[in-house]
Amino acid sequence: RWTVLAKMYQFVGNCGCVVRMTLHVVSHLEGVLPDVGLCQSDFGEDKPAFTFDGKKYTNTGKKDMVLDLEETSISNVTGCDSITKVHVVIHPMVHVENDTLICRDQKLFGMVWSVAGNYDHDFHYESANGCDSIVTWHIKVLDIQLKLRAEENRTSVCSGNSSTLIVDLVPSNVPLTWEPELSSTNPLRPVVLPEETTVYTAHARNSAGCHATDTITIAVNPNPTLNIDTVIVKERKLEANYFGGTPDYQFFLLNSQGKLIGERTMTEDNTIENLQRGSYILRLLDANGCVSDAPFSLEATPIYPAIMFSPNGDGINDVWQIVGIESYNGVTGMDNGDEPADPNEKPARVYTSYVRIFDRTGRLVYETRGYNNADNAFTGEYNGHLLPSTDYWYIIDLEVNDTQYVGHFTLLR
């Protein structure tokens, strides 16, 4: 644009003059750049997508970033200001993150996830504005491990006995259900008391629907039956009958408190011999470990020494009688019931009674072990001589039950 300016000046001497000047006004230079459209995903998250006038622009939001930018500079041609404008749109990188739970061996995104753990899986797709976008799935693969076993491997029990099941479960807090239904204060160690052979099935299912199952069979074996028919005190033996259970059978003798004494042999006629006097329990053990107990007593037989006898040869009371002493006569077999160390060795003959007779002066006139009213009874003789009529004292030791009888009797001729 051109402008003419004039100004009149008056000089000395009243002369005047006019000065004319032409002013050339140059307008600002202004440039507009083409619109810019960018995808943040072309550069990566948190990386600059556009630089203008020394500044870097990054779209970290979820919406388009719209920029109307200006840059002012001095023109090298005119020396005047120069303005550059640009309209910029930066589309955001769409990055969505999702969480999901799946079970081991489940199929997801066309893959079978067979190992438990935590995984990230990315999907790339083109958004509506044509920019690359990402969906990241954080996948937690869950695994339930379930195994059933019996404590001490007792998968077989006798009727009336219980078994403790042990549940190996990972994770241990996964809820359990049972078939048949169980009620137990300890779900990982339930105690079962089956009446018959039973299959127990455990199901473990978590909140994500993952499921594991296992089964265990507890067999129930019938108990044998043992009955003691007769206890023969004099011969220190008993007769029994037994049935049921599972052969082969073993027999054990226990004291009245249930402490094991030792194994016993049942003869073919169902007899157990060489028993000590006292109170005991006879136990039958079958092949499955099932038992039947039968208590019995073999009480000491009392003896009754005669208070007098008359060895005069008339056949009446000619020997001193001890009623009941036969129960303590010599017995074939070890008195304590133990078996010989050598199975081919015959047990020694053991006498369980020891009888001594003294005269009034304290002289021992008779002694014997295994007193017998018929064979070795006291006849009133000492060293082949007849003893006089008077009182005599006796000491009778019954070694088998640690009992001693002391008294006196009268010898009459």
mmCIF file of C-alpha atoms in Angstrom:
data_model
loop_
_atom_site.group_PDB
_atom_site.id
_atom_site.type_symbol
_atom_site.label_atom_id
_atom_site.label_comp_id
_atom_site.label_asym_id
_atom_site.label_seq_id
_atom_site.Cartn_x
_atom_site.Cartn_y
_atom_site.Cartn_z
ATOM 1 C CA ARG A 1 0.000 0.000 0.000
ATOM 2 C CA TRP A 2 1.339 3.425 -0.963
ATOM 3 C CA THR A 3 0.575 6.620 0.945
ATOM 4 C CA VAL A 4 1.591 10.230 -0.085
ATOM 5 C CA LEU A 5 2.210 12.586 2.757
ATOM 6 C CA ALA A 6 2.778 16.413 2.355
ATOM 7 C CA LYS A 7 3.757 19.037 4.877
ATOM 8 C CA MET A 8 4.288 22.770 4.419
ATOM 9 C CA TYR A 9 7.152 24.537 6.106
ATOM 10 C CA GLN A 10 7.667 28.341 6.454
ATOM 11 C CA PHE A 11 11.225 29.613 6.421
ATOM 12 C CA VAL A 12 12.819 32.921 7.304
ATOM 13 C CA GLY A 13 11.925 35.693 4.961
ATOM 14 C CA ASN A 14 8.416 34.414 4.842
ATOM 15 C CA CYS A 15 9.191 32.016 2.063
ATOM 16 C CA GLY A 16 7.302 28.764 2.158
ATOM 17 C CA CYS A 17 7.986 25.234 0.783
ATOM 18 C CA VAL A 18 6.267 21.899 0.646
ATOM 19 C CA VAL A 19 7.927 18.508 1.327
ATOM 20 C CA ARG A 20 6.272 15.464 -0.102
ATOM 21 C CA MET A 21 7.060 11.737 1.123
ATOM 22 C CA THR A 22 5.725 8.407 -0.116
ATOM 23 C CA LEU A 23 5.280 5.663 2.680
ATOM 24 C CA HIS A 24 5.265 2.031 1.584
ATOM 25 C CA VAL A 25 3.366 -0.201 4.206
ATOM 26 C CA VAL A 26 4.028 -3.958 3.935
ATOM 27 C CA SER A 27 1.432 -6.331 5.489
ATOM 28 C CA HIS A 28 2.334 -9.320 7.798
ATOM 29 C CA LEU A 29 3.294 -12.600 6.125
ATOM 30 C CA GLU A 30 0.889 -15.366 7.149
ATOM 31 C CA GLY A 31 1.138 -19.026 6.109
ATOM 32 C CA VAL A 32 -1.276 -21.867 6.785
ATOM 33 C CA LEU A 33 0.082 -25.395 6.631
ATOM 34 C CA PRO A 34 -2.090 -28.291 5.480
ATOM 35 C CA ASP A 35 -4.087 -30.007 8.176
ATOM 36 C CA VAL A 36 -2.180 -32.779 9.934
ATOM 37 C CA GLY A 37 -3.769 -36.078 11.062
ATOM 38 C CA LEU A 38 -1.625 -38.477 13.082
ATOM 39 C CA CYS A 39 -2.026 -41.772 14.946
ATOM 40 C CA GLN A 40 -0.287 -41.905 18.279
ATOM 41 C CA SER A 41 0.060 -45.652 17.777
ATOM 42 C CA ASP A 42 2.422 -44.986 14.856
ATOM 43 C CA PHE A 43 4.918 -43.703 17.379
ATOM 44 C CA GLY A 44 4.103 -45.694 20.520
ATOM 45 C CA GLU A 45 2.563 -44.920 23.861
ATOM 46 C CA ASP A 46 4.056 -41.884 25.633
ATOM 47 C CA LYS A 47 6.247 -41.049 22.636
ATOM 48 C CA PRO A 48 5.950 -37.672 20.805
ATOM 49 C CA ALA A 49 3.647 -37.842 17.803
ATOM 50 C CA PHE A 50 4.070 -34.214 16.543
ATOM 51 C CA THR A 51 6.682 -31.489 16.987
ATOM 52 C CA PHE A 52 5.953 -27.812 16.238
ATOM 53 C CA ASP A 53 7.743 -24.628 17.228
ATOM 54 C CA GLY A 54 10.167 -26.715 19.321
ATOM 55 C CA LYS A 55 7.431 -28.383 21.345
ATOM 56 C CA LYS A 56 6.535 -32.094 21.339
ATOM 57 C CA TYR A 57 2.941 -33.252 21.527
ATOM 58 C CA THR A 58 1.857 -36.661 22.843
ATOM 59 C CA ASN A 59 -1.726 -37.874 23.112
ATOM 60 C CA THR A 60 -2.014 -39.843 26.348
ATOM 61 C CA GLY A 61 -5.765 -39.494 26.599
ATOM 62 C CA LYS A 62 -8.534 -41.590 25.173
ATOM 63 C CA LYS A 63 -9.899 -38.892 22.830
ATOM 64 C CA ASP A 64 -8.555 -37.072 19.798
ATOM 65 C CA MET A 65 -6.121 -34.293 20.627
ATOM 66 C CA VAL A 66 -7.058 -31.233 18.467
ATOM 67 C CA LEU A 67 -4.329 -28.567 18.147
ATOM 68 C CA ASP A 68 -4.520 -25.157 16.386
ATOM 69 C CA LEU A 69 -0.938 -24.035 16.503
ATOM 70 C CA GLU A 70 0.751 -20.769 15.484
ATOM 71 C CA GLU A 71 4.394 -19.918 15.037
ATOM 72 C CA THR A 72 5.579 -16.256 14.806
ATOM 73 C CA SER A 73 8.962 -15.350 13.287
ATOM 74 C CA ILE A 74 10.754 -12.363 11.584
ATOM 75 C CA SER A 75 10.779 -12.450 7.798
ATOM 76 C CA ASN A 76 14.241 -12.300 6.322
ATOM 77 C CA VAL A 77 12.819 -10.537 3.245
ATOM 78 C CA THR A 78 10.754 -7.787 4.727
ATOM 79 C CA GLY A 79 11.947 -7.851 8.268
ATOM 80 C CA CYS A 80 8.318 -8.058 9.389
ATOM 81 C CA ASP A 81 6.563 -10.658 11.504
ATOM 82 C CA SER A 82 5.713 -13.936 9.798
ATOM 83 C CA ILE A 83 2.998 -16.225 11.173
ATOM 84 C CA THR A 84 2.642 -19.949 10.421
ATOM 85 C CA LYS A 85 -0.553 -21.761 11.370
ATOM 86 C CA VAL A 86 -1.394 -25.459 11.366
ATOM 87 C CA HIS A 87 -4.419 -27.559 12.410
ATOM 88 C CA VAL A 88 -3.350 -30.863 13.978
ATOM 89 C CA VAL A 89 -5.426 -33.843 15.111
ATOM 90 C CA ILE A 90 -3.585 -36.637 17.005
ATOM 91 C CA HIS A 91 -5.676 -39.762 17.377
ATOM 92 C CA PRO A 92 -4.984 -41.672 20.641
ATOM 93 C CA MET A 93 -3.570 -45.160 20.857
ATOM 94 C CA VAL A 94 -6.470 -47.281 22.088
ATOM 95 C CA HIS A 95 -4.970 -49.781 24.591
ATOM 96 C CA VAL A 96 -7.568 -51.698 26.551
ATOM 97 C CA GLU A 97 -6.617 -54.140 29.382
ATOM 98 C CA ASN A 98 -8.921 -56.928 30.508
ATOM 99 C CA ASP A 99 -8.591 -59.620 33.190
ATOM 100 C CA THR A 100 -9.938 -63.150 32.918
ATOM 101 C CA LEU A 101 -9.762 -66.469 34.775
ATOM 102 C CA ILE A 102 -9.712 -69.806 33.013
ATOM 103 C CA CYS A 103 -9.083 -73.373 34.090
ATOM 104 C CA ARG A 104 -6.107 -75.443 33.141
ATOM 105 C CA ASP A 105 -6.575 -77.326 29.842
ATOM 106 C CA GLN A 106 -9.324 -74.883 28.850
ATOM 107 C CA LYS A 107 -9.328 -73.437 25.332
ATOM 108 C CA LEU A 108 -9.177 -69.648 24.930
ATOM 109 C CA PHE A 109 -8.309 -67.523 21.856
ATOM 110 C CA GLY A 110 -7.768 -70.712 19.889
ATOM 111 C CA MET A 111 -5.187 -72.031 22.339
ATOM 112 C CA VAL A 112 -5.267 -74.705 25.036
ATOM 113 C CA TRP A 113 -3.735 -73.404 28.253
ATOM 114 C CA SER A 114 -2.215 -76.486 29.874
ATOM 115 C CA VAL A 115 0.069 -74.916 32.476
ATOM 116 C CA ALA A 116 -1.198 -72.930 35.452
ATOM 117 C CA GLY A 117 0.143 -69.399 35.804
ATOM 118 C CA ASN A 118 -0.305 -65.747 34.800
ATOM 119 C CA TYR A 119 -0.069 -64.717 31.151
ATOM 120 C CA ASP A 120 -0.543 -61.608 28.946
ATOM 121 C CA HIS A 121 -2.010 -61.962 25.483
ATOM 122 C CA ASP A 122 -2.243 -58.968 23.040
ATOM 123 C CA PHE A 123 -4.682 -58.441 20.190
ATOM 124 C CA HIS A 124 -4.016 -55.686 17.538
ATOM 125 C CA TYR A 125 -6.854 -54.176 15.551
ATOM 126 C CA GLU A 126 -7.631 -51.019 13.492
ATOM 127 C CA SER A 127 -9.833 -48.493 15.239
ATOM 128 C CA ALA A 128 -12.539 -46.411 13.563
ATOM 129 C CA ASN A 129 -10.067 -43.621 12.745
ATOM 130 C CA GLY A 130 -7.738 -46.099 11.068
ATOM 131 C CA CYS A 131 -5.171 -46.231 13.836
ATOM 132 C CA ASP A 132 -3.650 -49.359 15.297
ATOM 133 C CA SER A 133 -5.049 -50.306 18.708
ATOM 134 C CA ILE A 134 -4.326 -53.031 21.276
ATOM 135 C CA VAL A 135 -6.388 -55.165 23.633
ATOM 136 C CA THR A 136 -4.255 -56.847 26.317
ATOM 137 C CA TRP A 137 -5.786 -59.792 28.178
ATOM 138 C CA HIS A 138 -4.275 -60.622 31.542
ATOM 139 C CA ILE A 139 -5.018 -64.322 31.812
ATOM 140 C CA LYS A 140 -4.800 -66.297 35.050
ATOM 141 C CA VAL A 141 -4.796 -70.031 34.382
ATOM 142 C CA LEU A 142 -6.078 -71.879 37.445
ATOM 143 C CA ASP A 143 -5.271 -75.465 38.291
ATOM 144 C CA ILE A 144 -6.973 -77.654 40.942
ATOM 145 C CA GLN A 145 -5.015 -80.709 42.006
ATOM 146 C CA LEU A 146 -6.999 -83.323 43.938
ATOM 147 C CA LYS A 147 -5.835 -86.727 45.158
ATOM 148 C CA LEU A 148 -7.489 -89.040 47.690
ATOM 149 C CA ARG A 149 -5.622 -91.576 49.829
ATOM 150 C CA ALA A 150 -6.174 -93.441 53.081
ATOM 151 C CA GLU A 151 -4.147 -92.884 56.225
ATOM 152 C CA GLU A 152 -1.514 -95.617 56.575
ATOM 153 C CA ASN A 153 -2.868 -96.924 53.255
ATOM 154 C CA ARG A 154 -5.846 -98.455 55.087
ATOM 155 C CA THR A 155 -8.108 -98.998 52.110
ATOM 156 C CA SER A 156 -9.398 -102.155 53.764
ATOM 157 C CA VAL A 157 -11.006 -102.146 57.229
ATOM 158 C CA CYS A 158 -12.790 -104.620 59.427
ATOM 159 C CA SER A 159 -16.494 -104.291 60.056
ATOM 160 C CA GLY A 160 -17.154 -101.650 62.689
ATOM 161 C CA ASN A 161 -13.800 -99.919 62.195
ATOM 162 C CA SER A 162 -13.168 -96.492 60.707
ATOM 163 C CA SER A 163 -10.706 -95.178 58.155
ATOM 164 C CA THR A 164 -9.284 -91.668 57.815
ATOM 165 C CA LEU A 165 -9.213 -90.248 54.297
ATOM 166 C CA ILE A 166 -6.471 -87.774 53.408
ATOM 167 C CA VAL A 167 -7.279 -85.139 50.772
ATOM 168 C CA ASP A 168 -4.275 -83.692 48.931
ATOM 169 C CA LEU A 169 -5.790 -80.485 47.503
ATOM 170 C CA VAL A 170 -4.090 -77.526 45.799
ATOM 171 C CA PRO A 171 -5.185 -74.829 46.501
ATOM 172 C CA SER A 172 -6.280 -76.144 49.883
ATOM 173 C CA ASN A 173 -9.211 -73.707 50.247
ATOM 174 C CA VAL A 174 -11.225 -74.939 47.254
ATOM 175 C CA PRO A 175 -14.707 -76.078 48.422
ATOM 176 C CA LEU A 176 -15.272 -79.851 48.449
ATOM 177 C CA THR A 177 -18.381 -81.950 47.998
ATOM 178 C CA TRP A 178 -18.599 -85.713 48.574
ATOM 179 C CA GLU A 179 -20.493 -88.673 47.236
ATOM 180 C CA PRO A 180 -21.812 -90.118 49.474
ATOM 181 C CA GLU A 181 -22.191 -86.966 51.552
ATOM 182 C CA LEU A 182 -19.783 -86.653 54.488
ATOM 183 C CA SER A 183 -19.864 -84.504 57.584
ATOM 184 C CA SER A 184 -16.477 -83.856 59.134
ATOM 185 C CA THR A 185 -14.889 -81.105 61.202
ATOM 186 C CA ASN A 186 -11.747 -81.472 59.097
ATOM 187 C CA PRO A 187 -12.676 -81.516 55.389
ATOM 188 C CA LEU A 188 -9.124 -82.496 54.384
ATOM 189 C CA ARG A 189 -9.038 -85.481 56.801
ATOM 190 C CA PRO A 190 -12.575 -86.867 57.036
ATOM 191 C CA VAL A 191 -13.151 -90.005 59.103
ATOM 192 C CA VAL A 192 -15.451 -92.580 57.474
ATOM 193 C CA LEU A 193 -17.168 -95.576 59.056
ATOM 194 C CA PRO A 194 -18.538 -97.619 56.153
ATOM 195 C CA GLU A 195 -20.932 -100.464 56.851
ATOM 196 C CA GLU A 196 -20.024 -102.078 53.542
ATOM 197 C CA THR A 197 -17.456 -101.626 50.811
ATOM 198 C CA THR A 198 -17.942 -98.029 49.619
ATOM 199 C CA VAL A 199 -16.577 -95.835 46.831
ATOM 200 C CA TYR A 200 -16.008 -92.267 48.023
ATOM 201 C CA THR A 201 -15.844 -89.486 45.413
ATOM 202 C CA ALA A 202 -14.597 -85.963 46.124
ATOM 203 C CA HIS A 203 -15.384 -82.964 43.888
ATOM 204 C CA ALA A 204 -13.451 -79.696 44.119
ATOM 205 C CA ARG A 205 -14.873 -76.661 42.319
ATOM 206 C CA ASN A 206 -13.722 -73.034 42.603
ATOM 207 C CA SER A 207 -15.512 -69.772 41.839
ATOM 208 C CA ALA A 208 -14.215 -69.793 38.255
ATOM 209 C CA GLY A 209 -15.892 -73.147 37.625
ATOM 210 C CA CYS A 210 -12.647 -75.130 37.580
ATOM 211 C CA HIS A 211 -13.291 -78.698 38.650
ATOM 212 C CA ALA A 212 -11.278 -81.698 39.806
ATOM 213 C CA THR A 213 -12.440 -85.083 41.059
ATOM 214 C CA ASP A 214 -10.974 -88.279 42.504
ATOM 215 C CA THR A 215 -12.281 -91.507 44.032
ATOM 216 C CA ILE A 216 -11.135 -94.016 46.633
ATOM 217 C CA THR A 217 -12.619 -97.369 47.604
ATOM 218 C CA ILE A 218 -12.706 -98.508 51.232
ATOM 219 C CA ALA A 219 -13.311 -102.257 51.443
ATOM 220 C CA VAL A 220 -15.101 -103.644 54.516
ATOM 221 C CA ASN A 221 -14.096 -107.150 55.617
ATOM 222 C CA PRO A 222 -16.258 -109.305 57.905
ATOM 223 C CA ASN A 223 -15.019 -109.996 61.423
ATOM 224 C CA PRO A 224 -14.415 -113.592 62.553
ATOM 225 C CA THR A 225 -16.287 -115.075 65.514
ATOM 226 C CA LEU A 226 -14.537 -116.795 68.416
ATOM 227 C CA ASN A 227 -16.291 -118.627 71.245
ATOM 228 C CA ILE A 228 -14.701 -120.444 74.171
ATOM 229 C CA ASP A 229 -16.717 -123.570 74.877
ATOM 230 C CA THR A 230 -14.925 -125.061 77.867
ATOM 231 C CA VAL A 231 -12.097 -124.139 80.223
ATOM 232 C CA ILE A 232 -10.574 -127.270 81.770
ATOM 233 C CA VAL A 233 -8.872 -125.990 84.890
ATOM 234 C CA LYS A 234 -7.298 -129.274 85.939
ATOM 235 C CA GLU A 235 -5.578 -129.761 82.576
ATOM 236 C CA ARG A 236 -4.983 -126.043 82.115
ATOM 237 C CA LYS A 237 -6.456 -125.887 78.631
ATOM 238 C CA LEU A 238 -9.498 -124.584 76.833
ATOM 239 C CA GLU A 239 -11.688 -125.721 73.961
ATOM 240 C CA ALA A 240 -13.024 -123.153 71.465
ATOM 241 C CA ASN A 241 -14.872 -122.833 68.190
ATOM 242 C CA TYR A 242 -14.421 -120.135 65.551
ATOM 243 C CA PHE A 243 -15.797 -119.255 62.137
ATOM 244 C CA GLY A 244 -16.238 -116.405 59.674
ATOM 245 C CA GLY A 245 -13.665 -113.818 58.729
ATOM 246 C CA THR A 246 -10.965 -114.736 56.242
ATOM 247 C CA PRO A 247 -8.574 -117.692 56.802
ATOM 248 C CA ASP A 248 -5.759 -118.246 57.705
ATOM 249 C CA TYR A 249 -6.136 -117.624 61.420
ATOM 250 C CA GLN A 250 -3.718 -116.826 64.225
ATOM 251 C CA PHE A 251 -4.343 -116.986 67.969
ATOM 252 C CA PHE A 252 -2.818 -114.755 70.629
ATOM 253 C CA LEU A 253 -3.030 -114.668 74.397
ATOM 254 C CA LEU A 254 -3.396 -111.303 76.148
ATOM 255 C CA ASN A 255 -3.599 -110.494 79.821
ATOM 256 C CA SER A 256 -6.744 -109.002 81.296
ATOM 257 C CA GLN A 257 -5.409 -105.483 80.565
ATOM 258 C CA GLY A 258 -5.009 -106.305 76.873
ATOM 259 C CA LYS A 259 -1.209 -106.625 76.891
ATOM 260 C CA LEU A 260 0.122 -109.232 74.480
ATOM 261 C CA ILE A 261 1.638 -112.303 76.111
ATOM 262 C CA GLY A 262 2.372 -114.333 73.015
ATOM 263 C CA GLU A 263 1.031 -116.422 70.155
ATOM 264 C CA ARG A 264 -0.716 -119.705 70.863
ATOM 265 C CA THR A 265 -1.311 -122.805 68.777
ATOM 266 C CA MET A 266 -4.807 -124.109 68.209
ATOM 267 C CA THR A 267 -4.817 -127.895 67.804
ATOM 268 C CA GLU A 268 -6.894 -129.754 65.250
ATOM 269 C CA ASP A 269 -9.509 -130.464 67.898
ATOM 270 C CA ASN A 270 -9.784 -126.704 68.625
ATOM 271 C CA THR A 271 -7.854 -126.857 71.877
ATOM 272 C CA ILE A 272 -5.227 -124.547 73.354
ATOM 273 C CA GLU A 273 -3.089 -126.153 76.038
ATOM 274 C CA ASN A 274 -0.463 -125.275 78.654
ATOM 275 C CA LEU A 275 -2.212 -122.214 79.994
ATOM 276 C CA GLN A 276 -1.297 -120.469 83.211
ATOM 277 C CA ARG A 277 -3.893 -119.767 85.804
ATOM 278 C CA GLY A 278 -5.372 -116.297 85.793
ATOM 279 C CA SER A 279 -7.643 -114.031 83.727
ATOM 280 C CA TYR A 280 -6.877 -113.651 80.029
ATOM 281 C CA ILE A 281 -8.174 -112.721 76.591
ATOM 282 C CA LEU A 282 -7.896 -115.100 73.666
ATOM 283 C CA ARG A 283 -7.647 -113.216 70.367
ATOM 284 C CA LEU A 284 -8.317 -114.592 66.902
ATOM 285 C CA LEU A 285 -6.646 -112.686 64.043
ATOM 286 C CA ASP A 286 -7.668 -113.478 60.455
ATOM 287 C CA ALA A 287 -5.826 -112.894 57.183
ATOM 288 C CA ASN A 288 -7.284 -109.371 56.821
ATOM 289 C CA GLY A 289 -6.241 -108.327 60.306
ATOM 290 C CA CYS A 290 -9.781 -108.556 61.673
ATOM 291 C CA VAL A 291 -10.049 -109.788 65.244
ATOM 292 C CA SER A 292 -12.401 -111.449 67.647
ATOM 293 C CA ASP A 293 -11.683 -111.486 71.388
ATOM 294 C CA ALA A 294 -12.950 -113.918 73.984
ATOM 295 C CA PRO A 295 -12.112 -113.390 77.679
ATOM 296 C CA PHE A 296 -11.684 -116.377 79.982
ATOM 297 C CA SER A 297 -10.384 -117.250 83.440
ATOM 298 C CA LEU A 298 -8.322 -120.199 84.562
ATOM 299 C CA GLU A 299 -8.646 -119.817 88.292
ATOM 300 C CA ALA A 300 -6.478 -121.730 90.707
ATOM 301 C CA THR A 301 -8.160 -124.870 92.012
ATOM 302 C CA PRO A 302 -8.266 -124.867 95.814
ATOM 303 C CA ILE A 303 -6.715 -127.826 97.621
ATOM 304 C CA TYR A 304 -7.914 -129.426 100.847
ATOM 305 C CA PRO A 305 -5.216 -131.290 102.832
ATOM 306 C CA ALA A 306 -6.689 -134.006 105.066
ATOM 307 C CA ILE A 307 -6.585 -133.250 108.797
ATOM 308 C CA MET A 308 -5.788 -136.887 109.652
ATOM 309 C CA PHE A 309 -5.053 -140.288 108.173
ATOM 310 C CA SER A 310 -4.544 -143.831 109.552
ATOM 311 C CA PRO A 311 -1.906 -145.891 107.729
ATOM 312 C CA ASN A 312 -2.852 -149.231 109.347
ATOM 313 C CA GLY A 313 -3.230 -151.289 106.206
ATOM 314 C CA ASP A 314 -7.019 -151.547 106.284
ATOM 315 C CA GLY A 315 -7.332 -149.812 102.941
ATOM 316 C CA ILE A 316 -9.085 -146.805 104.429
ATOM 317 C CA ASN A 317 -7.188 -143.526 104.746
ATOM 318 C CA ASP A 318 -3.899 -145.363 104.456
ATOM 319 C CA VAL A 319 -2.233 -142.370 102.735
ATOM 320 C CA TRP A 320 -2.415 -138.650 103.435
ATOM 321 C CA GLN A 321 -4.838 -137.174 100.896
ATOM 322 C CA ILE A 322 -4.665 -133.663 99.421
ATOM 323 C CA VAL A 323 -7.946 -133.112 97.614
ATOM 324 C CA GLY A 324 -7.457 -131.131 94.374
ATOM 325 C CA ILE A 325 -3.680 -131.572 94.204
ATOM 326 C CA GLU A 326 -4.031 -133.332 90.880
ATOM 327 C CA SER A 327 -4.529 -129.932 89.226
ATOM 328 C CA TYR A 328 -0.939 -129.138 90.137
ATOM 329 C CA ASN A 329 0.615 -132.437 89.128
ATOM 330 C CA GLY A 330 3.436 -132.707 86.678
ATOM 331 C CA VAL A 331 2.490 -131.107 83.339
ATOM 332 C CA THR A 332 4.071 -131.759 79.977
ATOM 333 C CA GLY A 333 4.974 -128.402 78.468
ATOM 334 C CA MET A 334 6.671 -125.179 79.482
ATOM 335 C CA ASP A 335 4.835 -123.836 82.492
ATOM 336 C CA ASN A 336 5.075 -120.213 81.355
ATOM 337 C CA GLY A 337 3.603 -120.997 77.964
ATOM 338 C CA ASP A 338 6.769 -120.100 76.017
ATOM 339 C CA GLU A 339 7.763 -122.227 73.085
ATOM 340 C CA PRO A 340 11.185 -123.983 73.151
ATOM 341 C CA ALA A 341 13.988 -122.229 71.280
ATOM 342 C CA ASP A 342 14.449 -125.389 69.221
ATOM 343 C CA PRO A 343 11.107 -126.440 67.678
ATOM 344 C CA ASN A 344 12.366 -130.072 67.593
ATOM 345 C CA GLU A 345 13.082 -130.042 71.309
ATOM 346 C CA LYS A 346 10.422 -131.509 73.571
ATOM 347 C CA PRO A 347 9.395 -129.259 76.430
ATOM 348 C CA ALA A 348 10.662 -130.347 79.862
ATOM 349 C CA ARG A 349 8.315 -131.889 82.397
ATOM 350 C CA VAL A 350 7.545 -129.208 84.954
ATOM 351 C CA TYR A 351 6.115 -129.864 88.416
ATOM 352 C CA THR A 352 3.910 -127.206 89.873
ATOM 353 C CA SER A 353 3.463 -128.487 93.434
ATOM 354 C CA TYR A 354 6.111 -128.927 96.145
ATOM 355 C CA VAL A 355 5.057 -130.738 99.329
ATOM 356 C CA ARG A 356 7.152 -130.983 102.548
ATOM 357 C CA ILE A 357 6.183 -132.666 105.860
ATOM 358 C CA PHE A 358 7.928 -132.086 109.219
ATOM 359 C CA ASP A 359 7.677 -133.845 112.565
ATOM 360 C CA ARG A 360 7.254 -132.070 115.909
ATOM 361 C CA THR A 361 11.010 -131.450 116.156
ATOM 362 C CA GLY A 362 11.101 -129.749 112.747
ATOM 363 C CA ARG A 363 12.775 -132.668 111.022
ATOM 364 C CA LEU A 364 11.910 -133.030 107.342
ATOM 365 C CA VAL A 365 10.362 -136.491 107.011
ATOM 366 C CA TYR A 366 8.906 -136.213 103.516
ATOM 367 C CA GLU A 367 9.183 -134.069 100.382
ATOM 368 C CA THR A 368 8.175 -134.415 96.754
ATOM 369 C CA ARG A 369 7.318 -132.423 93.653
ATOM 370 C CA GLY A 370 4.149 -133.238 91.784
ATOM 371 C CA TYR A 371 2.271 -134.758 94.717
ATOM 372 C CA ASN A 372 -0.128 -137.469 93.636
ATOM 373 C CA ASN A 373 -2.704 -139.059 95.969
ATOM 374 C CA ALA A 374 -2.243 -142.434 94.242
ATOM 375 C CA ASP A 375 1.402 -142.800 93.303
ATOM 376 C CA ASN A 376 3.682 -140.846 95.641
ATOM 377 C CA ALA A 377 1.484 -139.865 98.567
ATOM 378 C CA PHE A 378 2.801 -139.775 102.169
ATOM 379 C CA THR A 379 2.304 -143.182 103.835
ATOM 380 C CA GLY A 380 3.587 -142.320 107.314
ATOM 381 C CA GLU A 381 7.057 -143.813 106.790
ATOM 382 C CA TYR A 382 10.513 -142.252 106.984
ATOM 383 C CA ASN A 383 13.614 -144.072 105.713
ATOM 384 C CA GLY A 384 11.659 -147.352 105.755
ATOM 385 C CA HIS A 385 10.466 -146.936 109.344
ATOM 386 C CA LEU A 386 6.924 -146.294 110.529
ATOM 387 C CA LEU A 387 6.478 -142.900 112.065
ATOM 388 C CA PRO A 388 4.658 -142.678 115.369
ATOM 389 C CA SER A 389 1.132 -141.462 115.893
ATOM 390 C CA THR A 390 1.299 -137.723 116.477
ATOM 391 C CA ASP A 391 0.800 -134.419 114.728
ATOM 392 C CA TYR A 392 2.852 -133.437 111.676
ATOM 393 C CA TRP A 393 3.234 -130.118 109.922
ATOM 394 C CA TYR A 394 3.130 -129.504 106.207
ATOM 395 C CA ILE A 395 4.172 -126.762 103.750
ATOM 396 C CA ILE A 396 2.631 -126.996 100.279
ATOM 397 C CA ASP A 397 3.940 -124.630 97.610
ATOM 398 C CA LEU A 398 1.848 -124.272 94.450
ATOM 399 C CA GLU A 399 4.467 -122.676 92.260
ATOM 400 C CA VAL A 400 2.255 -122.017 89.282
ATOM 401 C CA ASN A 401 0.220 -119.396 91.156
ATOM 402 C CA ASP A 402 2.728 -118.562 93.875
ATOM 403 C CA THR A 403 0.504 -119.861 96.677
ATOM 404 C CA GLN A 404 1.613 -121.575 99.881
ATOM 405 C CA TYR A 405 -0.460 -123.690 102.293
ATOM 406 C CA VAL A 406 0.818 -124.259 105.829
ATOM 407 C CA GLY A 407 -0.898 -126.458 108.437
ATOM 408 C CA HIS A 408 -0.831 -129.719 110.359
ATOM 409 C CA PHE A 409 -2.544 -133.090 110.396
ATOM 410 C CA THR A 410 -2.684 -136.068 112.746
ATOM 411 C CA LEU A 411 -1.229 -139.509 112.006
ATOM 412 C CA LEU A 412 -3.181 -142.318 113.781
ATOM 413 C CA ARG A 413 -2.177 -145.952 113.980
#
